[in-house]
PDB file of C-alpha atoms and ligand atoms in Angstrom:
ATOM      1  CA  UNK A   1       0.000   0.000   0.000  1.00 74.00           C
ATOM      2  CA  UNK A   2       1.535   3.315  -1.086  1.00 85.00           C
ATOM      3  CA  UNK A   3       0.485   5.048   2.153  1.00 92.00           C
ATOM      4  CA  UNK A   4       2.888   2.911   4.149  1.00 90.00           C
ATOM      5  CA  UNK A   5       5.782   2.420   1.725  1.00 91.00           C
ATOM      6  CA  UNK A   6       9.253   3.146   3.016  1.00 95.00           C
ATOM      7  CA  UNK A   7      11.036   6.286   1.849  1.00 97.00           C
ATOM      8  CA  UNK A   8      13.062   5.861  -1.342  1.00 97.00           C
ATOM      9  CA  UNK A   9      16.103   8.182  -1.305  1.00 98.00           C
ATOM     10  CA  UNK A  10      16.226   7.937  -5.102  1.00 98.00           C
ATOM     11  CA  UNK A  11      12.846   9.649  -5.586  1.00 98.00           C
ATOM     12  CA  UNK A  12      13.061  12.690  -7.855  1.00 98.00           C
ATOM     13  CA  UNK A  13      12.527  15.282  -5.102  1.00 98.00           C
ATOM     14  CA  UNK A  14      15.294  13.723  -2.969  1.00 98.00           C
ATOM     15  CA  UNK A  15      17.549  13.974  -6.029  1.00 98.00           C
ATOM     16  CA  UNK A  16      16.580  17.636  -6.447  1.00 98.00           C
ATOM     17  CA  UNK A  17      17.362  18.367  -2.768  1.00 98.00           C
ATOM     18  CA  UNK A  18      20.796  16.731  -3.118  1.00 98.00           C
ATOM     19  CA  UNK A  19      21.453  18.685  -6.311  1.00 98.00           C
ATOM     20  CA  UNK A  20      21.580  15.456  -8.342  1.00 98.00           C
ATOM     21  CA  UNK A  21      18.630  16.575 -10.493  1.00 98.00           C
ATOM     22  CA  UNK A  22      17.819  20.099 -11.692  1.00 98.00           C
ATOM     23  CA  UNK A  23      14.851  22.244 -10.775  1.00 98.00           C
ATOM     24  CA  UNK A  24      13.527  25.743 -11.411  1.00 98.00           C
ATOM     25  CA  UNK A  25      14.193  26.921  -7.868  1.00 98.00           C
ATOM     26  CA  UNK A  26      12.056  29.714  -6.421  1.00 98.00           C
ATOM     27  CA  UNK A  27      12.996  29.745  -2.753  1.00 98.00           C
ATOM     28  CA  UNK A  28      15.309  27.858  -0.433  1.00 98.00           C
ATOM     29  CA  UNK A  29      16.342  28.021   3.206  1.00 98.00           C
ATOM     30  CA  UNK A  30      17.921  25.465   5.542  1.00 98.00           C
ATOM     31  CA  UNK A  31      14.709  23.475   5.869  1.00 98.00           C
ATOM     32  CA  UNK A  32      12.486  24.146   2.870  1.00 98.00           C
ATOM     33  CA  UNK A  33      12.799  24.210  -0.908  1.00 98.00           C
ATOM     34  CA  UNK A  34      10.247  25.585  -3.394  1.00 98.00           C
ATOM     35  CA  UNK A  35      10.395  25.138  -7.152  1.00 98.00           C
ATOM     36  CA  UNK A  36       8.218  25.147 -10.239  1.00 98.00           C
ATOM     37  CA  UNK A  37       6.281  22.025 -11.168  1.00 98.00           C
ATOM     38  CA  UNK A  38       7.718  20.603 -14.396  1.00 97.00           C
ATOM     39  CA  UNK A  39       4.252  19.470 -15.493  1.00 97.00           C
ATOM     40  CA  UNK A  40       2.193  22.483 -14.381  1.00 97.00           C
ATOM     41  CA  UNK A  41      -1.551  22.265 -14.030  1.00 97.00           C
ATOM     42  CA  UNK A  42      -1.774  26.049 -14.313  1.00 97.00           C
ATOM     43  CA  UNK A  43       0.489  29.058 -14.863  1.00 97.00           C
ATOM     44  CA  UNK A  44       2.585  29.453 -11.712  1.00 98.00           C
ATOM     45  CA  UNK A  45       2.121  25.910 -10.325  1.00 98.00           C
ATOM     46  CA  UNK A  46       4.778  25.536  -7.620  1.00 98.00           C
ATOM     47  CA  UNK A  47       5.806  22.840  -5.146  1.00 98.00           C
ATOM     48  CA  UNK A  48       7.098  23.230  -1.592  1.00 99.00           C
ATOM     49  CA  UNK A  49       9.021  20.439   0.144  1.00 98.00           C
ATOM     50  CA  UNK A  50      10.900  19.822   3.391  1.00 98.00           C
ATOM     51  CA  UNK A  51      14.644  19.329   2.808  1.00 98.00           C
ATOM     52  CA  UNK A  52      15.610  17.474   5.965  1.00 97.00           C
ATOM     53  CA  UNK A  53      12.658  15.145   6.382  1.00 96.00           C
ATOM     54  CA  UNK A  54      12.749  11.726   4.736  1.00 96.00           C
ATOM     55  CA  UNK A  55       8.966  11.544   4.797  1.00 98.00           C
ATOM     56  CA  UNK A  56       6.703  10.111   2.121  1.00 98.00           C
ATOM     57  CA  UNK A  57       3.517  11.833   3.238  1.00 98.00           C
ATOM     58  CA  UNK A  58       1.531  13.641   5.924  1.00 98.00           C
ATOM     59  CA  UNK A  59       1.471  10.521   8.097  1.00 97.00           C
ATOM     60  CA  UNK A  60       5.208  10.268   8.601  1.00 96.00           C
ATOM     61  CA  UNK A  61       6.472  13.846   8.404  1.00 97.00           C
ATOM     62  CA  UNK A  62       7.480  15.419  11.705  1.00 97.00           C
ATOM     63  CA  UNK A  63       5.293  18.326  12.720  1.00 98.00           C
ATOM     64  CA  UNK A  64       8.159  20.810  12.953  1.00 98.00           C
ATOM     65  CA  UNK A  65       9.171  20.184   9.325  1.00 98.00           C
ATOM     66  CA  UNK A  66       5.522  20.385   8.272  1.00 98.00           C
ATOM     67  CA  UNK A  67       5.067  23.731  10.033  1.00 98.00           C
ATOM     68  CA  UNK A  68       8.135  25.133   8.284  1.00 98.00           C
ATOM     69  CA  UNK A  69       6.838  23.950   4.922  1.00 98.00           C
ATOM     70  CA  UNK A  70       3.413  25.477   5.519  1.00 98.00           C
ATOM     71  CA  UNK A  71       4.911  28.799   6.597  1.00 98.00           C
ATOM     72  CA  UNK A  72       6.739  28.960   3.259  1.00 98.00           C
ATOM     73  CA  UNK A  73       3.599  27.831   1.410  1.00 98.00           C
ATOM     74  CA  UNK A  74       1.711  30.810   2.830  1.00 98.00           C
ATOM     75  CA  UNK A  75       4.475  33.338   2.102  1.00 98.00           C
ATOM     76  CA  UNK A  76       5.068  32.036  -1.403  1.00 98.00           C
ATOM     77  CA  UNK A  77       1.346  31.916  -2.152  1.00 98.00           C
ATOM     78  CA  UNK A  78       1.079  35.586  -1.191  1.00 98.00           C
ATOM     79  CA  UNK A  79       3.926  36.462  -3.578  1.00 98.00           C
ATOM     80  CA  UNK A  80       2.516  34.336  -6.422  1.00 98.00           C
ATOM     81  CA  UNK A  81      -0.953  35.839  -6.041  1.00 98.00           C
ATOM     82  CA  UNK A  82       0.464  39.341  -5.886  1.00 98.00           C
ATOM     83  CA  UNK A  83       2.661  38.812  -8.947  1.00 98.00           C
ATOM     84  CA  UNK A  84       0.486  36.632 -11.218  1.00 98.00           C
ATOM     85  CA  UNK A  85      -2.907  37.961 -10.121  1.00 98.00           C
ATOM     86  CA  UNK A  86      -4.855  34.693 -10.369  1.00 98.00           C
ATOM     87  CA  UNK A  87      -8.550  34.691  -9.472  1.00 98.00           C
ATOM     88  CA  UNK A  88      -8.071  31.870  -6.993  1.00 98.00           C
ATOM     89  CA  UNK A  89      -5.392  29.574  -5.665  1.00 98.00           C
ATOM     90  CA  UNK A  90      -5.514  25.907  -4.703  1.00 98.00           C
ATOM     91  CA  UNK A  91      -3.250  24.478  -2.006  1.00 98.00           C
ATOM     92  CA  UNK A  92      -3.115  20.702  -2.403  1.00 98.00           C
ATOM     93  CA  UNK A  93      -1.311  17.811  -0.776  1.00 98.00           C
ATOM     94  CA  UNK A  94      -1.830  14.166  -1.815  1.00 98.00           C
ATOM     95  CA  UNK A  95      -1.085  11.047   0.191  1.00 98.00           C
ATOM     96  CA  UNK A  96      -0.824   7.630  -1.450  1.00 97.00           C
ATOM     97  CA  UNK A  97      -1.261   6.695  -5.090  1.00 96.00           C
ATOM     98  CA  UNK A  98      -5.070   6.328  -4.918  1.00 96.00           C
ATOM     99  CA  UNK A  99      -5.197   9.937  -3.657  1.00 97.00           C
ATOM    100  CA  UNK A 100      -3.158  11.123  -6.640  1.00 95.00           C
ATOM    101  CA  UNK A 101       0.347  11.075  -5.183  1.00 97.00           C
ATOM    102  CA  UNK A 102       3.021  10.298  -7.777  1.00 97.00           C
ATOM    103  CA  UNK A 103       6.211  11.436  -6.002  1.00 98.00           C
ATOM    104  CA  UNK A 104       6.723   9.929  -2.568  1.00 98.00           C
ATOM    105  CA  UNK A 105       8.506  12.766  -0.804  1.00 98.00           C
ATOM    106  CA  UNK A 106       5.922  14.895   0.970  1.00 98.00           C
ATOM    107  CA  UNK A 107       5.127  18.117  -0.899  1.00 98.00           C
ATOM    108  CA  UNK A 108       2.505  20.836  -1.098  1.00 98.00           C
ATOM    109  CA  UNK A 109       1.158  22.156  -4.390  1.00 98.00           C
ATOM    110  CA  UNK A 110       0.443  25.848  -4.952  1.00 98.00           C
ATOM    111  CA  UNK A 111      -1.839  25.999  -7.998  1.00 98.00           C
ATOM    112  CA  UNK A 112      -3.007  29.452  -9.123  1.00 98.00           C
ATOM    113  CA  UNK A 113      -6.441  29.351 -10.750  1.00 98.00           C
ATOM    114  CA  UNK A 114      -7.693  31.709 -13.427  1.00 98.00           C
ATOM    115  CA  UNK A 115     -11.379  32.372 -14.081  1.00 97.00           C
ATOM    116  CA  UNK A 116     -12.581  30.477 -17.132  1.00 96.00           C
ATOM    117  CA  UNK A 117      -9.483  28.264 -17.290  1.00 95.00           C
ATOM    118  CA  UNK A 118      -9.765  24.591 -16.424  1.00 94.00           C
ATOM    119  CA  UNK A 119      -7.148  22.700 -14.480  1.00 93.00           C
ATOM    120  CA  UNK A 120      -4.472  20.912 -16.552  1.00 90.00           C
ATOM    121  CA  UNK A 121      -4.078  17.156 -16.213  1.00 89.00           C
ATOM    122  CA  UNK A 122      -2.199  16.194 -13.048  1.00 86.00           C
ATOM    123  CA  UNK A 123       1.520  15.324 -13.554  1.00 85.00           C
ATOM    124  CA  UNK A 124       1.236  15.354 -17.364  1.00 89.00           C
ATOM    125  CA  UNK A 125       2.243  17.780 -20.101  1.00 90.00           C
ATOM    126  CA  UNK A 126       5.777  19.044 -19.611  1.00 94.00           C
ATOM    127  CA  UNK A 127       6.163  22.839 -19.772  1.00 94.00           C
ATOM    128  CA  UNK A 128       8.558  24.468 -22.220  1.00 96.00           C
ATOM    129  CA  UNK A 129      11.947  25.119 -20.559  1.00 97.00           C
ATOM    130  CA  UNK A 130      12.016  28.694 -21.907  1.00 98.00           C
ATOM    131  CA  UNK A 131       8.621  29.429 -20.315  1.00 97.00           C
ATOM    132  CA  UNK A 132       9.664  27.924 -16.997  1.00 98.00           C
ATOM    133  CA  UNK A 133      12.892  29.931 -17.019  1.00 98.00           C
ATOM    134  CA  UNK A 134      11.015  33.151 -17.711  1.00 98.00           C
ATOM    135  CA  UNK A 135       8.478  32.451 -14.975  1.00 98.00           C
ATOM    136  CA  UNK A 136      11.216  31.451 -12.539  1.00 98.00           C
ATOM    137  CA  UNK A 137      13.059  34.739 -13.132  1.00 98.00           C
ATOM    138  CA  UNK A 138       9.844  36.718 -12.661  1.00 98.00           C
ATOM    139  CA  UNK A 139       8.901  34.970  -9.420  1.00 98.00           C
ATOM    140  CA  UNK A 140      12.444  34.993  -8.004  1.00 98.00           C
ATOM    141  CA  UNK A 141      12.470  38.758  -8.490  1.00 98.00           C
ATOM    142  CA  UNK A 142       9.060  39.093  -6.824  1.00 98.00           C
ATOM    143  CA  UNK A 143      10.221  36.899  -3.930  1.00 98.00           C
ATOM    144  CA  UNK A 144      13.329  39.058  -3.481  1.00 97.00           C
ATOM    145  CA  UNK A 145      11.174  42.207  -3.451  1.00 97.00           C
ATOM    146  CA  UNK A 146       8.866  40.652  -0.841  1.00 96.00           C
ATOM    147  CA  UNK A 147      11.780  39.930   1.469  1.00 92.00           C
ATOM    148  CA  UNK A 148      10.672  36.393   2.398  1.00 88.00           C
TER     149      UNK A 148
HETATM  150  P1  5GP B   1       1.947  14.391  -6.620  1.00 62.30           P
HETATM  151  O1  5GP B   1       1.264  13.709  -7.761  1.00 62.30           O
HETATM  152  O2  5GP B   1       2.888  13.410  -5.983  1.00 62.30           O
HETATM  153  O3  5GP B   1       1.057  15.075  -5.652  1.00 62.30           O
HETATM  154  O4  5GP B   1       2.811  15.567  -7.245  1.00 62.30           O
HETATM  155  C1  5GP B   1       4.038  15.388  -7.841  1.00 62.30           C
HETATM  156  C2  5GP B   1       4.231  16.577  -8.705  1.00 62.30           C
HETATM  157  O5  5GP B   1       5.569  16.593  -9.119  1.00 62.30           O
HETATM  158  C3  5GP B   1       3.371  16.560  -9.980  1.00 62.30           C
HETATM  159  O6  5GP B   1       2.595  17.746 -10.041  1.00 62.30           O
HETATM  160  C4  5GP B   1       4.385  16.470 -11.108  1.00 62.30           C
HETATM  161  O7  5GP B   1       3.996  17.244 -12.212  1.00 62.30           O
HETATM  162  C5  5GP B   1       5.643  16.996 -10.456  1.00 62.30           C
HETATM  163  N1  5GP B   1       6.863  16.434 -10.972  1.00 62.30           N
HETATM  164  C6  5GP B   1       7.126  15.161 -11.333  1.00 62.30           C
HETATM  165  N2  5GP B   1       8.408  15.025 -11.692  1.00 62.30           N
HETATM  166  C7  5GP B   1       8.984  16.241 -11.550  1.00 62.30           C
HETATM  167  C8  5GP B   1      10.311  16.730 -11.776  1.00 62.30           C
HETATM  168  O8  5GP B   1      11.218  16.023 -12.172  1.00 62.30           O
HETATM  169  N3  5GP B   1      10.529  18.040 -11.503  1.00 62.30           N
HETATM  170  C9  5GP B   1       9.533  18.871 -11.056  1.00 62.30           C
HETATM  171  N4  5GP B   1       9.851  20.134 -10.838  1.00 62.30           N
HETATM  172  N5  5GP B   1       8.278  18.441 -10.849  1.00 62.30           N
HETATM  173  C10 5GP B   1       8.006  17.142 -11.092  1.00 62.30           C
END
């Protein structure tokens, strides 16, 4: 059962944390990393993960790491909303394959929503690197201005 699997240190987010795989980084501190989703469901779709917690999901993450992640989720959501001006924003977190989880390192999705635009298919449809780079630069600048 994917809710109780043991943590695989080779999962893609663990590789990103170690620097073994690339990402479009938005924010990083000692405990938390935020980056753009490679298969965005909307413009500005970002992911926030704990760096020091080898946790698959909400059941096994320690509460201190979770609190640090959620604090960054809130700050980053404020910046994304301010910069991209979506009409709504979804904060999502999936646990176990039947719930939609595909990467088994706990993470929180920030998904801006725009009136009249449907949600893209989950974890499908890779974004163009040039678009991700442009968006990354825009959001990194906005994050720097915000002082988070
Ligand atoms: P989950 O389905 O586990 O809740 O979310 C995993 C998310 O990671 C999906 O939205 C998927 O698009 C994204 N994703 C999968 N592989 C990569 C990758 O290599 N890099 C990045 N930045 N995102 C990824």
